[in-house]
Every structure is written in C-alpha cells, then in structure tokens.
Short mmCIF file of C-alpha atoms and ligand atoms in Angstrom, two decimals:
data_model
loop_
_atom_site.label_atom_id
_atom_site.label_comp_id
_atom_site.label_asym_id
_atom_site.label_seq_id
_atom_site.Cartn_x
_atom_site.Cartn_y
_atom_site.Cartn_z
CA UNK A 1 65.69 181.19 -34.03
CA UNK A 2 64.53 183.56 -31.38
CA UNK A 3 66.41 186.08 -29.72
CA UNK A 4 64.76 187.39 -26.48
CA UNK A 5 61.95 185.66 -24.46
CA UNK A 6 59.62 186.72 -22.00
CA UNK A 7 58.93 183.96 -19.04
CA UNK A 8 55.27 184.29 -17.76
CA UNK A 9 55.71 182.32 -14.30
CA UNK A 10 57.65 182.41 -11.81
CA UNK A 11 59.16 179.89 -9.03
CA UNK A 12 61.53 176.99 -9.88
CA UNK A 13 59.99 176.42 -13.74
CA UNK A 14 60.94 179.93 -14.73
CA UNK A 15 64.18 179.02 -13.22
CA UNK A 16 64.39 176.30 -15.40
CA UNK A 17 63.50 177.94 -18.40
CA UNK A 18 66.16 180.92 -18.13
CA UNK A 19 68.87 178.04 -17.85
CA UNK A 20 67.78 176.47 -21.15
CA UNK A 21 67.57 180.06 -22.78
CA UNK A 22 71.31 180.61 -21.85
CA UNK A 23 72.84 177.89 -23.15
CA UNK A 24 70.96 178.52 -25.84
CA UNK A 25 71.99 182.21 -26.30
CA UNK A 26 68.88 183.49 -25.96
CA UNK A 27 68.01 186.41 -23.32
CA UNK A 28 65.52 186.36 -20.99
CA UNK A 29 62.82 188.59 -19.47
CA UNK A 30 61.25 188.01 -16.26
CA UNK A 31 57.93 189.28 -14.49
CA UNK A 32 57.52 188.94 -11.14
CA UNK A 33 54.89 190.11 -8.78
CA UNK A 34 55.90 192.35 -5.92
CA UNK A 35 55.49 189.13 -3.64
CA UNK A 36 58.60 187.58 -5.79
CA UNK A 37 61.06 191.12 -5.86
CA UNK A 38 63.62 189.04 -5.00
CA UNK A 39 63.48 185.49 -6.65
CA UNK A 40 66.31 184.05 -7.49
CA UNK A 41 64.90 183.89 -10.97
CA UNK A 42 64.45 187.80 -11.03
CA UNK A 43 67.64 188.34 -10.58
CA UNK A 44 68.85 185.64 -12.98
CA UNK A 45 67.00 187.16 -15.99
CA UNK A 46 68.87 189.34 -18.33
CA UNK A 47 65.70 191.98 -17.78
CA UNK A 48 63.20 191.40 -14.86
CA UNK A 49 59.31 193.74 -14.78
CA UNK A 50 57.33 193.95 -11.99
CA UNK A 51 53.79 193.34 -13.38
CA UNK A 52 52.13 193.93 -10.10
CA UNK A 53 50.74 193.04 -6.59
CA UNK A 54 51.09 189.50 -5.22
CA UNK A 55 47.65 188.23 -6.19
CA UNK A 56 47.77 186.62 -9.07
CA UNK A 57 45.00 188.07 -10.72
CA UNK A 58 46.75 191.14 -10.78
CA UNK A 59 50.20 189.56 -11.92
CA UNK A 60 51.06 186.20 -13.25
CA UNK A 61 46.88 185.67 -14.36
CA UNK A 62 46.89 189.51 -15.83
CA UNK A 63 47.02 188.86 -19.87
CA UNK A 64 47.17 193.01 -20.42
CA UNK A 65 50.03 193.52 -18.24
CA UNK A 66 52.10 190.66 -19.14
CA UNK A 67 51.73 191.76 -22.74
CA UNK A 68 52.55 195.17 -21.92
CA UNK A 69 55.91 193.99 -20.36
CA UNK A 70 56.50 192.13 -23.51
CA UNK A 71 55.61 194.83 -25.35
CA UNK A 72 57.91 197.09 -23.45
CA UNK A 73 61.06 194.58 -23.44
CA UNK A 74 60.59 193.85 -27.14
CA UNK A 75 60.49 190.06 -26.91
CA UNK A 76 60.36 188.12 -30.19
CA UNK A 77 57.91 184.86 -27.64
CA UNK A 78 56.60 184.04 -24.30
CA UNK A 79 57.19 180.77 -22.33
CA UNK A 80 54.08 180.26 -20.33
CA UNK A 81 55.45 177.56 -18.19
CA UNK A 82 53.07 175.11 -16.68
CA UNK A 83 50.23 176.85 -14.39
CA UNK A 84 49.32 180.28 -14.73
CA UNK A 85 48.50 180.84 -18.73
CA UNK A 86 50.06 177.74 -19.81
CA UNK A 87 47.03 176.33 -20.86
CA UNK A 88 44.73 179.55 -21.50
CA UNK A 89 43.84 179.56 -25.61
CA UNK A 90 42.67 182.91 -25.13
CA UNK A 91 46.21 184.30 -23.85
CA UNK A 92 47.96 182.25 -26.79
CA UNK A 93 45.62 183.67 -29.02
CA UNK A 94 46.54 187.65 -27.71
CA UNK A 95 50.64 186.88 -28.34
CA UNK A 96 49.72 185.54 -31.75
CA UNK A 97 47.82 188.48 -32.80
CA UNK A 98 50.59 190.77 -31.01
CA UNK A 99 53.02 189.33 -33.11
CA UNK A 100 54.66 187.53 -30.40
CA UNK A 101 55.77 183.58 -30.51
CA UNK A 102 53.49 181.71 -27.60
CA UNK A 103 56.07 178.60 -26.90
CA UNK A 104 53.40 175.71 -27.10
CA UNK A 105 50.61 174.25 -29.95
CA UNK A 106 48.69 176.18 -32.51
CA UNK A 107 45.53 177.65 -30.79
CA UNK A 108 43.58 175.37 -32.93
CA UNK A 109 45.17 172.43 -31.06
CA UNK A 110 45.51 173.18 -27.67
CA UNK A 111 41.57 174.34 -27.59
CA UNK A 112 40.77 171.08 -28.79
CA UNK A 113 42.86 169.01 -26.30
CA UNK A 114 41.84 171.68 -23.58
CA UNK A 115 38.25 170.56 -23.76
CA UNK A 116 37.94 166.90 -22.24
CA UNK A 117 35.62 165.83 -23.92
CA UNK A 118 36.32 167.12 -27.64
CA UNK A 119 39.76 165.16 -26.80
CA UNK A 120 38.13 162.17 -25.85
CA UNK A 121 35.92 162.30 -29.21
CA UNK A 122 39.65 162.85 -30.97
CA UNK A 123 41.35 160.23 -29.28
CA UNK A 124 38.48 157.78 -30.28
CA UNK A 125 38.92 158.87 -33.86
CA UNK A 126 42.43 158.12 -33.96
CA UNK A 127 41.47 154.38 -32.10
CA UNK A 128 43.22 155.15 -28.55
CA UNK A 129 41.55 153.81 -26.49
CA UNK A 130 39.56 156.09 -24.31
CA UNK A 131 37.80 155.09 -20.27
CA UNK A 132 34.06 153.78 -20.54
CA UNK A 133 32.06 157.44 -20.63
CA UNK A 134 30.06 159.63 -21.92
CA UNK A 135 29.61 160.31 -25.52
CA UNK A 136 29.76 164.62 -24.43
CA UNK A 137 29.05 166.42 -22.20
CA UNK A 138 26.16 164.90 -19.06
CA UNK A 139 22.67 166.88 -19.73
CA UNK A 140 20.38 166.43 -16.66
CA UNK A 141 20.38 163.50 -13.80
CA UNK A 142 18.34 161.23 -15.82
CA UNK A 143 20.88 160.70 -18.32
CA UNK A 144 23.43 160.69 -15.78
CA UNK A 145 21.69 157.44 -14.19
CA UNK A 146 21.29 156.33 -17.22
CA UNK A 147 24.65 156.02 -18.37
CA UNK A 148 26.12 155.03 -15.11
CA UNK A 149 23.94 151.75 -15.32
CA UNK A 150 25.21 151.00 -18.68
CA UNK A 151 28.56 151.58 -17.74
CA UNK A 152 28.49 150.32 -13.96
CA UNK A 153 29.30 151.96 -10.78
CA UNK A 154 31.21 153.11 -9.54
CA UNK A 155 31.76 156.13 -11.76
CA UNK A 156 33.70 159.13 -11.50
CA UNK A 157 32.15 162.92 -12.52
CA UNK A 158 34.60 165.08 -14.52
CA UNK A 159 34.86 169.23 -15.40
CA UNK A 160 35.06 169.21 -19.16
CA UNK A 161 37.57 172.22 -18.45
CA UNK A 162 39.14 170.54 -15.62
CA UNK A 163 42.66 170.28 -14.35
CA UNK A 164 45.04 169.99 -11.57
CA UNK A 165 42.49 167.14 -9.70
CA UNK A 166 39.90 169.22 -9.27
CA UNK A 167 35.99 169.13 -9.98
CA UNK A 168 35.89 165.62 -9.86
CA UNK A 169 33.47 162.92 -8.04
CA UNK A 170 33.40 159.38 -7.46
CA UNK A 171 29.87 157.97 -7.21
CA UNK A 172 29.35 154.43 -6.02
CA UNK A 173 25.17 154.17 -6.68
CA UNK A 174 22.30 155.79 -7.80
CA UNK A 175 21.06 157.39 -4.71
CA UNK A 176 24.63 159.67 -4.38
CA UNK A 177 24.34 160.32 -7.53
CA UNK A 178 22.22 163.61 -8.26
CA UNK A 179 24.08 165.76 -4.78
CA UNK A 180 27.35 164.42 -6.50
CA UNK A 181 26.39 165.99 -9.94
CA UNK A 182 25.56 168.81 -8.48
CA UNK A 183 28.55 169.44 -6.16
CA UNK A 184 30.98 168.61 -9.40
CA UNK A 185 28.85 171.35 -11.32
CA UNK A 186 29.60 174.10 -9.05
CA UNK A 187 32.83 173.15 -7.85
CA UNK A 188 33.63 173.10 -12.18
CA UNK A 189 32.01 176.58 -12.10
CA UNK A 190 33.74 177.98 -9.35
CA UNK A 191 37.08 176.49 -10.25
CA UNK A 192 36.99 177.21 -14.05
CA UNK A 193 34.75 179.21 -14.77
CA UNK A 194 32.32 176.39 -16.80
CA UNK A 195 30.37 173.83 -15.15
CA UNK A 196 29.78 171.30 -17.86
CA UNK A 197 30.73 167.84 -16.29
CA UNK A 198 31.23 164.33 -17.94
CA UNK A 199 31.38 160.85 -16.90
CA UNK A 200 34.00 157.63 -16.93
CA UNK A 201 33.66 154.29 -15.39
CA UNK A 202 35.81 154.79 -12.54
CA UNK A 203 38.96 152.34 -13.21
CA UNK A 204 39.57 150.81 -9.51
CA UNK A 205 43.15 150.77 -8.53
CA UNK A 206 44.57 152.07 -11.79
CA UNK A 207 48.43 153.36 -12.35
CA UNK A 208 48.45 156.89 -13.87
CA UNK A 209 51.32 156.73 -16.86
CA UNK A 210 51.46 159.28 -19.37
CA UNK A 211 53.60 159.63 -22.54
CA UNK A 212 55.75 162.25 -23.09
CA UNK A 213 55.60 163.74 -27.28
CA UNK A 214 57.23 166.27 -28.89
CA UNK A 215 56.17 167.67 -32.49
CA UNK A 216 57.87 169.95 -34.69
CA UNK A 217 56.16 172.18 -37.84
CA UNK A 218 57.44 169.87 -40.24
CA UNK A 219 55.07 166.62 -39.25
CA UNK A 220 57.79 165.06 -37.37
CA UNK A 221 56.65 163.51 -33.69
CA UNK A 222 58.40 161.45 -31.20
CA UNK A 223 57.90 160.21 -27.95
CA UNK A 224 60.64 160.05 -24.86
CA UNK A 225 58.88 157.12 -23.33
CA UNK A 226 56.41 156.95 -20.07
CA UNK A 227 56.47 158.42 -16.87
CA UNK A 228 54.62 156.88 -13.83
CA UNK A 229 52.90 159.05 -11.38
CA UNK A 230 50.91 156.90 -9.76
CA UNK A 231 51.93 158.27 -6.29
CA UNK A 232 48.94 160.97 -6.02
CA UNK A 233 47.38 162.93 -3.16
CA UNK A 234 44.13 163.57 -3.85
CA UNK A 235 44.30 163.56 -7.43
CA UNK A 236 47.68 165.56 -7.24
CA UNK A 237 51.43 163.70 -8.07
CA UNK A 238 54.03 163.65 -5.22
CA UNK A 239 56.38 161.48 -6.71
CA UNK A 240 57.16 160.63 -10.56
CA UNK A 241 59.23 158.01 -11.90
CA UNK A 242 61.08 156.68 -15.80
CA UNK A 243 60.43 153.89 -16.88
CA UNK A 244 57.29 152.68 -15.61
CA UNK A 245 58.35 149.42 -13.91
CA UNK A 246 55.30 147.32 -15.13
CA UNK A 247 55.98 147.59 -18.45
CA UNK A 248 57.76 145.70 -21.06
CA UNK A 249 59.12 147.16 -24.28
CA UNK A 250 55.60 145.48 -26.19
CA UNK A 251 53.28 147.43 -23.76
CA UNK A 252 55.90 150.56 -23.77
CA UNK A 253 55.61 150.39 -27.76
CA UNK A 254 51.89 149.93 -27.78
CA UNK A 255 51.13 153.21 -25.46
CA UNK A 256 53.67 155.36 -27.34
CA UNK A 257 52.04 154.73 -30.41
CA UNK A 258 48.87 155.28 -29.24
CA UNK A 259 50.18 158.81 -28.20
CA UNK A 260 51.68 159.78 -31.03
CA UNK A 261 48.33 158.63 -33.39
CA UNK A 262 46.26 161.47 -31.16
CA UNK A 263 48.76 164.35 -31.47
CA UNK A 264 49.25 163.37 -35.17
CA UNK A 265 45.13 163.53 -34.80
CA UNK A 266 45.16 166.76 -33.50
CA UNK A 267 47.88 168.57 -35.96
CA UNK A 268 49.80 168.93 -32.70
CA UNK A 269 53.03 171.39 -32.82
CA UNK A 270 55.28 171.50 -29.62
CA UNK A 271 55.62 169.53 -26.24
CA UNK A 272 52.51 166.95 -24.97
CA UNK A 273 51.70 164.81 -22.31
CA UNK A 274 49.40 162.13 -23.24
CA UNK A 275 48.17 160.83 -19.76
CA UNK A 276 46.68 157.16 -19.64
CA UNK A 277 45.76 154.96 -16.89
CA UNK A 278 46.52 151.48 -16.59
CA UNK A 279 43.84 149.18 -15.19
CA UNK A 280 45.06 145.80 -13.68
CA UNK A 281 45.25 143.71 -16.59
CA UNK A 282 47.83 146.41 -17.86
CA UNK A 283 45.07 147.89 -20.30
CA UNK A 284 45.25 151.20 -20.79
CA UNK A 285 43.06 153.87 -21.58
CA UNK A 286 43.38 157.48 -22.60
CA UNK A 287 42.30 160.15 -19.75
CA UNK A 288 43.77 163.57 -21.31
CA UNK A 289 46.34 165.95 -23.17
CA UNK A 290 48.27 168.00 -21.25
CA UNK A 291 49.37 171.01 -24.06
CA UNK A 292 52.45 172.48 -22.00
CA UNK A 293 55.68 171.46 -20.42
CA UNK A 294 55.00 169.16 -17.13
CA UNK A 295 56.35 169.71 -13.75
CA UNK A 296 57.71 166.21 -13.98
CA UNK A 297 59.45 167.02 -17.31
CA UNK A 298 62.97 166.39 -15.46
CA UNK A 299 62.37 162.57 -14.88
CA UNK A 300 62.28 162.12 -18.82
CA UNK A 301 65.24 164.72 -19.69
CA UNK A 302 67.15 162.09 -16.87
CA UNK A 303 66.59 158.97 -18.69
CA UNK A 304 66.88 160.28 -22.55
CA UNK A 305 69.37 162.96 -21.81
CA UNK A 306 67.06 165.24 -23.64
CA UNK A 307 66.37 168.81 -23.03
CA UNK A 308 63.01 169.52 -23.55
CA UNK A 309 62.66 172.68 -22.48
CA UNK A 310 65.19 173.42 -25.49
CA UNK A 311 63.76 171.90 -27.47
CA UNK A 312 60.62 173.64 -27.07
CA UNK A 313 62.27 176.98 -27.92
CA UNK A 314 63.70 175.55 -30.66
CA UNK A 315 60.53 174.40 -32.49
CA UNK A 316 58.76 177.23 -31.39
CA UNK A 317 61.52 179.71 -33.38
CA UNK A 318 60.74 177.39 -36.46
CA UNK A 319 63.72 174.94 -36.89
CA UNK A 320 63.07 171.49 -37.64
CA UNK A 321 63.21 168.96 -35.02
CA UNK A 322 66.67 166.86 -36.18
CA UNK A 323 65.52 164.12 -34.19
CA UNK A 324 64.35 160.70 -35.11
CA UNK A 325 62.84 157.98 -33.20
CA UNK A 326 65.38 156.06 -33.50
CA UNK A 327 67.70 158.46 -31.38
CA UNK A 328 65.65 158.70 -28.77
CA UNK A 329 66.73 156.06 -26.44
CA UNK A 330 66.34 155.60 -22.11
CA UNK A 331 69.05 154.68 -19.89
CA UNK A 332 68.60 153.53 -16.62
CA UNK A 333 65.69 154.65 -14.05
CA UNK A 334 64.74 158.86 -12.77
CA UNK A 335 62.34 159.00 -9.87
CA UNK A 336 61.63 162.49 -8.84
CA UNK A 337 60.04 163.73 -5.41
CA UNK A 338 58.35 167.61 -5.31
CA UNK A 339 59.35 169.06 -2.24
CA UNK A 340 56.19 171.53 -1.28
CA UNK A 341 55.99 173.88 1.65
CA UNK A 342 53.29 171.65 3.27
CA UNK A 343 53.36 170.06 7.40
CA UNK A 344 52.02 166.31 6.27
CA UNK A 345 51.89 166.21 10.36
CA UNK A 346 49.09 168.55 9.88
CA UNK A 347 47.28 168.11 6.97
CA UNK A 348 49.36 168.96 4.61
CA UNK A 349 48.29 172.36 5.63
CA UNK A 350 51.01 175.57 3.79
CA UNK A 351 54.47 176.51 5.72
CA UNK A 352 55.25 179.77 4.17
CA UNK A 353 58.07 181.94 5.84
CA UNK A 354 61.73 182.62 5.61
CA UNK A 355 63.96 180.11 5.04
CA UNK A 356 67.12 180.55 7.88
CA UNK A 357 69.11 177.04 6.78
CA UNK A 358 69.14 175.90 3.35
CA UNK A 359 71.39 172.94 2.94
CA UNK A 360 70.83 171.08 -0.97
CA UNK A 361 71.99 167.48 -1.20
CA UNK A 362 74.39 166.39 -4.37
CA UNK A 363 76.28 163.70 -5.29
CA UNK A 364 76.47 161.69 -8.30
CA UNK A 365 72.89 161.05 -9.93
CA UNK A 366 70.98 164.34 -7.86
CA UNK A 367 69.47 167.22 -9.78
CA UNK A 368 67.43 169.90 -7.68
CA UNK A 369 65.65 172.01 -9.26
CA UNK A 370 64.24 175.18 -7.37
CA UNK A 371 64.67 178.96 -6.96
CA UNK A 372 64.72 178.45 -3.06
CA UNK A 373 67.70 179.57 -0.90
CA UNK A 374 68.82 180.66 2.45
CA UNK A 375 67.34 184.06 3.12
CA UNK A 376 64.27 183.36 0.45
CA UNK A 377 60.84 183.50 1.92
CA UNK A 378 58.43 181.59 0.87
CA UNK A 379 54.93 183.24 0.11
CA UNK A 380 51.09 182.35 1.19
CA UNK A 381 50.54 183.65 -2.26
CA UNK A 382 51.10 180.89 -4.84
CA UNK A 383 51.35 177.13 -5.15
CA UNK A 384 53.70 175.20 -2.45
CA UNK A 385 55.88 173.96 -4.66
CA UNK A 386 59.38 174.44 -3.00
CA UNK A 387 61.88 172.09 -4.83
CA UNK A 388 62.18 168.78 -7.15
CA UNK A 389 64.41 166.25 -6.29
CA UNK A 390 65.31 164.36 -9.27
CA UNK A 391 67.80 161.14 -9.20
CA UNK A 392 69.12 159.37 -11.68
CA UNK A 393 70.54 155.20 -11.35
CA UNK A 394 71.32 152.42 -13.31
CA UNK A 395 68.46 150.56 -11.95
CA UNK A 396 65.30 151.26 -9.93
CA UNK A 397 66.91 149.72 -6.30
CA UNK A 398 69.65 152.24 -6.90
CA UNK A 399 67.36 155.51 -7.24
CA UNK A 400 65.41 154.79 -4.32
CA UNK A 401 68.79 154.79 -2.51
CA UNK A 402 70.05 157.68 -3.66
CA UNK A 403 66.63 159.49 -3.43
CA UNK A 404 66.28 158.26 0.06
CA UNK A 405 70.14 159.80 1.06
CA UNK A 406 69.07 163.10 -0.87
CA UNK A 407 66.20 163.50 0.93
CA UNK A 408 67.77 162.87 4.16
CA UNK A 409 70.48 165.33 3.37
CA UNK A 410 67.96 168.12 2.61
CA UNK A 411 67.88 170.61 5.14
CA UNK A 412 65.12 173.87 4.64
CA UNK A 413 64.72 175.37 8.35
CA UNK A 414 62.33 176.16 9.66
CA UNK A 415 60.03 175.33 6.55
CA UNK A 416 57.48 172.16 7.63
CA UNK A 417 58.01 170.61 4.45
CA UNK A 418 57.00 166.84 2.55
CA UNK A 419 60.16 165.54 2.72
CA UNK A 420 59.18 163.14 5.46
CA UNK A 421 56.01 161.68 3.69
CA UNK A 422 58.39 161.35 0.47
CA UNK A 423 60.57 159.24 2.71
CA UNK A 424 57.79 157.31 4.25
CA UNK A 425 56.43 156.40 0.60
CA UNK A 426 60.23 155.85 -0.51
CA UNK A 427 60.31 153.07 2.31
CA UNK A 428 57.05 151.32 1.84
CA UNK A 429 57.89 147.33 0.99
CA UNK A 430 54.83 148.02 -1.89
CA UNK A 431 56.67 151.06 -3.55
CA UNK A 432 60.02 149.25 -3.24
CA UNK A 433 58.17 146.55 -5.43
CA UNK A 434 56.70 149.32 -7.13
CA UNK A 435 52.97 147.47 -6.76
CA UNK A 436 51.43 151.28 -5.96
CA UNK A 437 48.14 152.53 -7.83
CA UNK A 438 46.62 155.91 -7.43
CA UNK A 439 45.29 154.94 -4.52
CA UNK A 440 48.43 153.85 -2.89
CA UNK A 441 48.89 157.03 -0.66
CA UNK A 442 45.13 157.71 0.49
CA UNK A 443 45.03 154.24 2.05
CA UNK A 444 48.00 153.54 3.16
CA UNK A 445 49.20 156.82 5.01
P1 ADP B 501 43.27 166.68 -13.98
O1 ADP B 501 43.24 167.28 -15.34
O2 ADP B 501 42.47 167.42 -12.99
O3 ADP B 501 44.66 166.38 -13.51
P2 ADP B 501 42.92 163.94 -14.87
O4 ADP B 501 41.86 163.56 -15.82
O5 ADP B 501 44.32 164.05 -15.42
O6 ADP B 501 42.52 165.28 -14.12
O7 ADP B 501 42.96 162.92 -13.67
C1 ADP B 501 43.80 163.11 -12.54
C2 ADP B 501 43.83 161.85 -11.70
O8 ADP B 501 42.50 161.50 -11.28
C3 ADP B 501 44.35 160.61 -12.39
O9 ADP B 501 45.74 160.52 -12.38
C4 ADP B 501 43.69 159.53 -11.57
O10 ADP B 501 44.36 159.36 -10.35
C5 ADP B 501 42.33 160.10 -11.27
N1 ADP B 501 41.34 159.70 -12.32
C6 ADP B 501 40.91 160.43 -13.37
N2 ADP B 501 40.02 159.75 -14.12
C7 ADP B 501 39.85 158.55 -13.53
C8 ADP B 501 39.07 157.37 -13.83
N3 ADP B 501 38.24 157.32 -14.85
N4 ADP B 501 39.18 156.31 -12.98
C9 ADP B 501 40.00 156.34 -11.91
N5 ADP B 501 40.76 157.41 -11.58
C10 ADP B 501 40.70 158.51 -12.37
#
C-alpha cells in the first residue's frame, strides 16, 4: 500500500484526491504555484511546496521541480490528476525511473492510447468498432482528397496528439479542404507540439458516451457503465450525465464490452475512459482512450457508489482489485454541471477575481466539488473551472429538479459564472427528453 503521495495539480481535483488519500490513511503532499499560496487544497495537505511562479510552465508543467519536491518530501507516488502531466509518458516515465509510483497505466500503455491513431489501429485489432478514417496518419492533400471521397464529406481533421477539443476541422468539400489541412497542422503544432493530423467521416449529430474501466495488475477489468456528455461547447463538456438515457441494458452491454476488449488489448493497468460516439441509429464507434481520471469521474462514483479515485491508489500501491463485475451495479440517475469562471453573456469570455459571497447549495442528492470559497480569488492563470455540481435521483425527472434548485441556490459574487447557461440547457423541452447531440448547444443557444 502506499504511504505518502505527492498531488501534481491543483484546483478542485487535487481537492478531491487529498479526500480519498485520508480516508485512506495515506498523507498527502501538495505543490502549488505562488498564484495558488492559499488554496484551500494547500492548506488541506499534510505537507504543501511551492514549486514556483504562476505560469505553468514554471510550476504545475515543470517535470524537474515537481520531482524535486517529491524528492524532497520523500513520497512513495504521484497523482497527476487530469490536465497538467496527466497524460505526459515522458513525466510517467521520470517517476518510474526515480523510483516513484506514477498513479495511472504502464508507460507502454498510455503511449499507445496517447497516440490517436496507434489507438485506433488497437481498437480495430480488438474488433471495436472505430469512425470511417484514415488508416495513419494524412501525408499530403492529395491523399487527403482522396480519402475524403471514399469516405464522404463531410469529414472532420484530427491532431494525432490531440486533446481537450482542440486541433480539429470539419470540412464539408474538396475546395475547403487543403486551407483546412493546413490550419489543423499548425494549430496541432502550436497546441502540442506535433502536427501530424488524421481523418474520420464526420458522424452528423452524434451523442458523445464514453465507458468508464478500471484494471488492476492481476488481469482483472471492469467497467462502471456509460456516461453521456453530449452537452459540449465547442468540443468541450458542460454537462455530464449516468446512465445514458438512450440506452437499454443490450446496447449498455454491447459498448462495455467493447471497452473492456481494447484495454484488455492494450495490457491496460489503472483507470480509462473509453470515449465512443453514437450515431443515430444508436451505432457506436470508438473515438479515443482517455489514460487518467476524468473531470466527470463524480457522475459514475454517484450511480455505483464507487470511489474511483481510491481505487486508483489502491491498484497503483499493488493490491488486487477485489471487485467483480458482478458487484458493480448503478442505481438511479447523476447529472453533473461544471461551474467555470466564464460570462456566457459575453462570450464565455474568463471572470477571474475575488470571490466576496460564496453561498454552496445542499440538500439530499447534491455533491459540490471545488476548492472555491469566500475570500478565494480566482486566477487569470489556469483553466476556469470553478466548481462541479453533481446530483444524484432515483430517476432522470428528479435530477434535473434537484440540479435546477442547486443551481439556483448557488451564489459566487461577484464571479460572472455558467450557472445561467447550465440552467438554460437544464430547461430546454429537448434536454428534458434528453434528444441532445453534440451539437445541441452550438445551435440552439
Ligand atoms: P479531444 O481529445 O480533443 O477531446 P475527441 O476525439 O475526444 O477530442 O473529440 C471531442 C469531441 O469532438 C467529441 O465529443 C465530439 O463532439 C467531437 N468529435 C470528434 N470526432 C468526431 C467525429 N468523427 N464526428 C463528429 N464529431 C466528432
């Protein structure tokens, strides 16, 4: 079991991750940028290092001084979180040879599922079924063109190393296509560092649901069921809901399985998310592997009464998962909302500043999880991400009641925050039906 972990994030996730390490009986070191002195997280940790100025290059990105503060704190494993590291072989790689536990996969995994395409290849070898694309990655335009005239327009341009919605284009015909290549090329370079791009049939009007695994060192994976996160601005989810409502235990059973054959593929160790989308006809195909915990982790733990975050620790220190399928079961219906610092009056455009009121909702069914508070300010320097407001109900009419209340009882002053737009989208007669696609939010608000 391990003893002492160092969290390498900050925010409401590293939050999260100290609570599961005390109940757990396992201390906790935090980093924190100057920027995040006095986090509520900071002072939560049994140990807290300042690893350096508020840009994140210099801080939460820096792999030498976050080793050097586990180094110094004698951890026996980091938790990278989601963001930041999470997903950066290279850093997992570092711990490993420093003799320190990185909570996730094997290297050897996680660089395989990092790279789009090599995942797509996998997921094709273990027969999941994978979008309409590319065999690799797209050489020059004439190939391009090519393909996307087998396949059919329109078609959407992908980074191979891509995440968090960026890099990607959706081309309708030939004559966008070469500025659109292009554009995706150096957007992939400047985002990530690599500009190789792929291509999919773009799936009109599909629902993004994605299958949380978990797999111990022993062969044993399970799933805890779908999420839905179909409610997306630009390519980024606002709002996350258990079960998906448009599935029936056959179609549940069939995309589980389907997740668990490409971790098995992949000799995956350690929490997954096996994202799909779902095309009309409730076909689904295989998009990517998320190799880290999810922000919208909480909407699973709700409806299986899991911890997964403990879980993770627990696997990572070696022990055996004790679970079976068969005790993995889902009660009822979690939607969650994110609550980012954001106007959606203006464009979504960043509220930072102190917070003067700070007044949580509660009540049977509500979980928030954040590390805001009255007298926290929120910084310019990292992602907007302010709160998660997760409910929990007997049935789906019954969490979009109590998420609506919640919201309405929320009170962050003078923050502009996306509470309303969560309560316009909570209100919409389509959501309410739940009869929302990705493109539910770009056309309708
Ligand atoms: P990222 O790693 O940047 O999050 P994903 O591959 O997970 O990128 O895709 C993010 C979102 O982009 C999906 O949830 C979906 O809304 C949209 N998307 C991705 N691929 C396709 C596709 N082939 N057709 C339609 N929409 C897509």
């Amino acid at each position: 079991m391990l003893s002492r972990i160092l969290i390498a994030n900050r925010g409401e996730i590293a939050l999260r991750i100290i609570r599961a390490c005390r109940e757990l009986g396992v201390e906790t070191v935090a980093v924190y940028s100057e920027a995040d002195r006095h986090a509520s997280y900071v002072r939560l940790a049994d140990e807290a290092v300042c690893i350096g100025p508020p840009d994140c290059n210099q801080s939460y990105l820096n792999v030498p001084r976050i080793i050097s503060a586990a180094e110094i704190t004698n951890v026996d494993a980091i938790h990278p979180g989601y963001g930041f590291l999470a997903e950066n072989t290279n850093f997992a790689e570092i711990c490993h040879d420093c003799g320190i536990t990185f909570i996730g996969p094997p290297v050897k995994a996680m660089r395989l599922l990092g790279d789009k395409v090599e995942a797509r290849k996998l997921a094709q070898k273990a027969k999941v079924p994978v979008v309409p694309g590319s065999e690799g990655v797209i050489g020059d335009e004439k190939e391009a063109m090519k393909l996307a005239n087998k396949i059919g327009y329109p078609i959407i341009i992908k980074a191979v190393a891509g995440g968090g919605g960026r890099g990607m284009r959706v081309v309708h015909n030939d004559i966008s296509l070469r500025a659109a290549l292009s554009a995706a090329r150096s957007e992939a370079e400047i985002a990530f560092g690599e500009s190789s791009v792929y291509l999919e049939k773009f799936i009109v009007e599909p629902r993004h649901v994605e299958v949380q695994v978990m797999a111990d060192n022993e062969g044993n994976a399970v799933h805890f069921y779908e999420r839905d996160c179909s409610i997306q601005r630009r390519h980024q989810k606002m709002i996350e809901e258990s079960p998906c409502p448009l599935l029936d235990e056959k179609d549940r059973d069939r995309l589980a399985d389907a997740a668990i054959r490409l971790i098995r593929e992949a000799d995956y160790v350690n929490a997954a998310t096996v994202e799909f989308l779902l095309d009309k006809d409730r076909k689904f195909y295989f998009i990517e592997v998320n190799t880290r915990i999810q922000v919208e982790h909480p909407v699973t733990e709700m409806v299986t009464g899991h911890d997964l975050v403990k879980w993770q620790i627990r696997i990572a220190g070696g022990e055996p998962m004790k679970l079976r399928q068969k005790d993995i079961k889902h009660h009822g219906v979690a939607i969650e909302c994110r609550i980012n610092a954001e106007d959606p009056a203006n464009n979504f455009a960043p509220s930072p500043g102190p917070i003067t009121e700070y007044i949580a909702p509660g009540g049977l069914g509500v979980r928030i999880d954040t590390h805001a508070h009255q007298g926290w300010t929120i910084t310019p320097h990292y992602d907007s991400l302010l709160a998660k407001i997760i409910v929990h109900q007997k049935t789906r009419p019954e969490a979009i009641a109590t998420m609506r209340r919640a919201l309405q009882e929320f009170s962050i002053q003078p923050i502009k925050t996306t509470i309303p737009a969560c309560l316009d989208i909570l209100s919409h007669n389509l959501f309410v039906k739940g009869k929302v696609d990705t493109g539910f939010v770009e056309r309708n608000f």
